[in-house]
Coordinates of C-alpha atoms in Angstrom, one line a residue:
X1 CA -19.8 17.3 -8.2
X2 CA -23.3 16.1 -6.1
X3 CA -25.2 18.3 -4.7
X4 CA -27.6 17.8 -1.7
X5 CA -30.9 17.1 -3.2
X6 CA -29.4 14.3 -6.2
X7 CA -28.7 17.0 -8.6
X8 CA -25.0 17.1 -10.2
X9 CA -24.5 20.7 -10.0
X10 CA -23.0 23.1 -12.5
X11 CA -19.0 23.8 -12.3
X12 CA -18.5 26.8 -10.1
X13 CA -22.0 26.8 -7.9
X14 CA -21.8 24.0 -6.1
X15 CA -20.3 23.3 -2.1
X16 CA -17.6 20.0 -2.2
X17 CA -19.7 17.2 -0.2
X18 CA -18.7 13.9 2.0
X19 CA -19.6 11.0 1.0
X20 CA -19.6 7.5 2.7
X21 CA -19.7 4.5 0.5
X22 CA -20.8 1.6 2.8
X23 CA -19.8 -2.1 2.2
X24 CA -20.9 -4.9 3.8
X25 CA -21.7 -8.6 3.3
X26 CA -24.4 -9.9 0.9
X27 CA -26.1 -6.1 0.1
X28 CA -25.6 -3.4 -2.3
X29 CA -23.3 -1.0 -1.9
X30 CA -24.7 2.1 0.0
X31 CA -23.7 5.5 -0.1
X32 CA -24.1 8.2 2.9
X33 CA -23.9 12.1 2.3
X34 CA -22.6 13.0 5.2
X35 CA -22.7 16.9 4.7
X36 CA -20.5 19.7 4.2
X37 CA -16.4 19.1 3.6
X38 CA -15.9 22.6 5.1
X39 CA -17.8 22.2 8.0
X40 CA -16.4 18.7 8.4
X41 CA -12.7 20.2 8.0
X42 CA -13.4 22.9 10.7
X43 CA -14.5 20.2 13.1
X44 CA -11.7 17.8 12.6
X45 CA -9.1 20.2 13.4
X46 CA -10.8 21.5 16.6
X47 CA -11.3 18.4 17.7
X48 CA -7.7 16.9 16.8
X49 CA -6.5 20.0 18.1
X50 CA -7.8 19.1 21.5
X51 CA -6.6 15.6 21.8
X52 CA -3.2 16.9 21.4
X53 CA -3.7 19.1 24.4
X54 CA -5.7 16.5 26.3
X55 CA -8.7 18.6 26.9
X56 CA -12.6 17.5 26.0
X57 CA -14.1 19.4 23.4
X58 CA -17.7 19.5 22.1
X59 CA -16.0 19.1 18.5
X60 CA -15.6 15.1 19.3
X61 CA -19.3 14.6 19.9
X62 CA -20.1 17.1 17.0
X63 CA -18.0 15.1 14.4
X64 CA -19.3 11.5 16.1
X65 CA -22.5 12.7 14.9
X66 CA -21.6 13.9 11.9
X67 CA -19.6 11.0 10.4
X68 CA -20.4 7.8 12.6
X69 CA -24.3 8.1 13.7
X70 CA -25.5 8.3 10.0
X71 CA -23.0 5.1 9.2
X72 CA -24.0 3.5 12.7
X73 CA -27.4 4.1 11.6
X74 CA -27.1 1.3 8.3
X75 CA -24.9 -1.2 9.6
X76 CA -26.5 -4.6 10.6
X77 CA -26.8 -5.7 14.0
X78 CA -24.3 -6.9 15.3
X79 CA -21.4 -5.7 13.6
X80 CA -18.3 -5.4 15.3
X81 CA -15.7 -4.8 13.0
X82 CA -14.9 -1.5 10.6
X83 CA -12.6 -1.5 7.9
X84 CA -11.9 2.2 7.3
X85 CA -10.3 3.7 3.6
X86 CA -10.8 7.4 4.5
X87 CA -9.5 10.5 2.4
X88 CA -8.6 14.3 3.5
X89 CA -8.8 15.1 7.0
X90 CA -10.6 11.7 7.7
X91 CA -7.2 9.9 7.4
X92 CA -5.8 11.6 10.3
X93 CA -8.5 11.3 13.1
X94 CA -8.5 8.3 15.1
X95 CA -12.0 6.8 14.3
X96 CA -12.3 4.5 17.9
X97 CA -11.4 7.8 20.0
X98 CA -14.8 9.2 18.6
X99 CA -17.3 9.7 21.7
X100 CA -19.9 6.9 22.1
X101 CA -23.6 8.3 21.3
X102 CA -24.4 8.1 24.7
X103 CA -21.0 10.2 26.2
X104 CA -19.8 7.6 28.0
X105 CA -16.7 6.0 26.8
X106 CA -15.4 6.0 23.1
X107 CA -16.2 3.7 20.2
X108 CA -13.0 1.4 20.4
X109 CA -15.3 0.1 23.3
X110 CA -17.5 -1.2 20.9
X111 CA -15.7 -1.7 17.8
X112 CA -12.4 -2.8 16.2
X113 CA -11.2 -0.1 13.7
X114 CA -8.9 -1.3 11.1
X115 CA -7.8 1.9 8.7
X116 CA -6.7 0.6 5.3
X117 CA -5.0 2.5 2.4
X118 CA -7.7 1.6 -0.1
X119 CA -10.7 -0.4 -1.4
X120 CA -8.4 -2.0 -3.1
X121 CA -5.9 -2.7 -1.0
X122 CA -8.8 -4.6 1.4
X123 CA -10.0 -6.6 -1.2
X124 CA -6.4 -8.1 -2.3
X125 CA -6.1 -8.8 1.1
X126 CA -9.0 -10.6 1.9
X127 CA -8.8 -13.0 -0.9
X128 CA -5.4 -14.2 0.3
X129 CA -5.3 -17.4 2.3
X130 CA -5.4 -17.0 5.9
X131 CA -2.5 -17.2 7.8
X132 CA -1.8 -19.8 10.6
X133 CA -2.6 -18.8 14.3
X134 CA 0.2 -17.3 16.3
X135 CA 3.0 -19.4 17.0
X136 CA 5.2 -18.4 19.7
X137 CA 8.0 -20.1 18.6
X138 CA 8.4 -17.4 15.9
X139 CA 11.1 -15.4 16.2
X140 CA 9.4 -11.5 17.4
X141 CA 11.2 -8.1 16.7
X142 CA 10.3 -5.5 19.3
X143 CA 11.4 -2.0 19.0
X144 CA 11.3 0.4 21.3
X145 CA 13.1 2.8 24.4
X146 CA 14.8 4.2 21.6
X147 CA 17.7 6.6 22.1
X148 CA 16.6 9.5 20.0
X149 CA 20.2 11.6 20.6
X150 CA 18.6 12.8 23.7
X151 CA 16.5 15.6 22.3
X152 CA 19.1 16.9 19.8
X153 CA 17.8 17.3 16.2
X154 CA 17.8 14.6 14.2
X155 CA 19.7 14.9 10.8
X156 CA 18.2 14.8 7.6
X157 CA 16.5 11.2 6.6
X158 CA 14.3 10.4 3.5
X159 CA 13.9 14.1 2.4
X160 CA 12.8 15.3 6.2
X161 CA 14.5 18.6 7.2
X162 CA 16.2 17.9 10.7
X163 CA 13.4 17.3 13.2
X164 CA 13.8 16.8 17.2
X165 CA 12.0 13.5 18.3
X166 CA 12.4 12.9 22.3
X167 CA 12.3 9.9 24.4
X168 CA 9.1 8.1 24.8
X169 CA 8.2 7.8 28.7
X170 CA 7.1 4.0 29.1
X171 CA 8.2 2.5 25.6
X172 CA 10.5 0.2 28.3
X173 CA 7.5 -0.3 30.5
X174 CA 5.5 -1.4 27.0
X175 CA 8.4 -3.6 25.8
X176 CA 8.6 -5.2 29.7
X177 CA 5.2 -6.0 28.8
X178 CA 5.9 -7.5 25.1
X179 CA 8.7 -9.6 25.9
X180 CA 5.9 -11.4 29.1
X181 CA 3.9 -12.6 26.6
X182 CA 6.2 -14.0 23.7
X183 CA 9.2 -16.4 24.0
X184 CA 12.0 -14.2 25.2
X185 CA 14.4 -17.0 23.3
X186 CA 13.0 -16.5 20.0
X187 CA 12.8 -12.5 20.2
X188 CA 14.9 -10.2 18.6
X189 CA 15.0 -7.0 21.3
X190 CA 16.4 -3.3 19.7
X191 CA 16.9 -0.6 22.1
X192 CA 18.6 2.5 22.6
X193 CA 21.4 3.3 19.8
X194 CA 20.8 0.2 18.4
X195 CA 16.9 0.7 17.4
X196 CA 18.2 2.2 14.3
X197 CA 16.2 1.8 10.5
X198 CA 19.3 -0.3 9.3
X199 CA 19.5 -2.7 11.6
X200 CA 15.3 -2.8 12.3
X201 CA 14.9 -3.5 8.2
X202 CA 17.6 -6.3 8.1
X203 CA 15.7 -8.2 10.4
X204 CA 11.9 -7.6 9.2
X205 CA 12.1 -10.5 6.7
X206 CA 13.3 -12.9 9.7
X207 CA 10.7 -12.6 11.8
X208 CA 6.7 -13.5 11.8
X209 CA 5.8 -10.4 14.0
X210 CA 7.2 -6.6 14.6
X211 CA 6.0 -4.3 17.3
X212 CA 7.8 -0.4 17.6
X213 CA 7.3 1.6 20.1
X214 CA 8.5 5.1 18.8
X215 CA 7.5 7.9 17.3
X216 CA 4.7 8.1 14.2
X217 CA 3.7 11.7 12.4
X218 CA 1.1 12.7 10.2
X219 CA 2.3 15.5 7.7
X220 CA -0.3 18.0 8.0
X221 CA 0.0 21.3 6.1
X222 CA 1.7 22.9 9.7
X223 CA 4.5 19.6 9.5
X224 CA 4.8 20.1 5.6
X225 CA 7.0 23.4 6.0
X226 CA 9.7 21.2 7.7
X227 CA 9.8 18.2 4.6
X228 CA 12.0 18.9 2.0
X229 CA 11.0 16.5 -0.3
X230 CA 13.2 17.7 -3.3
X231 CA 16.3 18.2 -0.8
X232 CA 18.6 15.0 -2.7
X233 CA 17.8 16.1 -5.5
X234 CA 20.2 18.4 -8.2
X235 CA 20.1 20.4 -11.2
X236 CA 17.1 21.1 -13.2
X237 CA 14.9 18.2 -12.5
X238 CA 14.8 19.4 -8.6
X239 CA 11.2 21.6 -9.0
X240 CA 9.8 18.9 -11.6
X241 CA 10.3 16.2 -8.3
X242 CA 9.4 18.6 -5.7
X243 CA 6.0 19.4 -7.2
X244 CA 5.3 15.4 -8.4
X245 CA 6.0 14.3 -4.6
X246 CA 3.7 17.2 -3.6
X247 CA 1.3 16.1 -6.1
X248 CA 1.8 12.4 -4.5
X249 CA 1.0 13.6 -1.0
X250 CA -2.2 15.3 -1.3
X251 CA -4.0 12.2 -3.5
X252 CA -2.9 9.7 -1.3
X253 CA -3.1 11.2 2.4
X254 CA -1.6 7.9 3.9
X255 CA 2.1 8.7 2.1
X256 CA 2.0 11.4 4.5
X257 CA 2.2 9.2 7.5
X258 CA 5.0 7.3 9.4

């Protein structure tokens, strides 16, 4: 465990830090303390809190300068681009809703986020070729206006306990929208009852690009008492499973999410 002043401290007396490791073209790698992870935790759920009731809160600008000025603060001019592998509560804020430094506006303004599921994971990807620009004449699956049983609970899927989704007002306005701009000929459209998993997976490998409009969750500890991640399972082996998918979940926050 570090301590703040670049002592390892002794197990038992020391306070769980944030750290930053920064990453960028032709320089060492950097790392940021960034401070506290219980003053970071409080702060994250204040201020996700608040975007979910659609009010402003001082939390945002508190947690922009917690996490993004001292990063800001080492990235060369002119960067534009972020490539984020975050863990904890950091994997469930959305980094370009942060508050610019100045209060006007957010950082998507000024940069693209892309949030990736590890260092890893990034590095695989980059060394693989680049893919030819955007052809139009690829067929395009768009998913959206989906008919969620009107608000009636949905039945048990992929270990979720039954959960009510309801209908998303302007998924047909978004997928008006989506069909302009691509070749309505070579586009594969699901709506209503027939935006179902099934049918959505069988034509995935078909097609060049997906977009779904519908709903995503994150699996926080309030969403967790409604997963019942054992629930298929039978006979003895049920707790071993339930506790090794729990296990799963809280290494790798981005399992939690879909």
């Amino acid at each position: 465990p570090w301590r703040a002043g670049g002592r390892w401290a002794a197990s038992g007396t020391h306070k769980s830090r944030v750290l930053a490791f920064l990453l960028v073209p032709s320089r060492a790698i950097d790392w940021i303390d960034l401070g506290d992870v219980a003053e970071f935790e409080q702060t994250v759920s204040r201020w996700r809190a608040a975007l979910v009731d659609g009010r402003s809160d001082a939390a945002g600008k508190r947690l922009a300068q917690m996490l993004w000025d001292p990063i800001r603060a080492r990235l060369p001019d002119g960067t534009d681009r972020i490539y984020v592998a975050s863990d904890g509560g950091l994997a469930a804020i959305p980094w370009g809703a942060l508050p610019r430094p100045s209060g006007d506006g957010v950082l998507l303004e000024d940069f693209t986020f892309a949030v990736v599921p590890s260092g890893q994971f990034l590095a695989e990807k980059l060394r693989e070729p680049a893919a030819s620009p955007f052809n139009t004449e690829a067929a395009v699956l768009a998913v959206g206006d989906v008919d969620y049983g009107n608000g009636r609970a949905v039945g048990k899927s992929m270990g979720l306990k039954a959960v009510t989704w309801c209908a998303l007002d302007g998924s047909r306005r978004e997928l008006e929208a989506i069909v302009s701009c691509a070749d309505a000929r070579n586009m594969i459209l699901l709506t209503g009852d027939r935006a179902t998993a099934a049918i959505a997976v069988e034509h995935l490998e078909h097609v060049r690009c997906a977009h779904f409009d519908t709903h995503g969750f994150f699996v926080d500890d309030k969403f967790s008492a409604q997963l019942d991640l054992a629930g298929a399972q039978r006979g003895p082996d049920r707790l071993k499973v339930n506790r090794t998918r729990v296990s799963m979940l809280r290494r790798d926050p981005f399992l939690r999410s879909g």
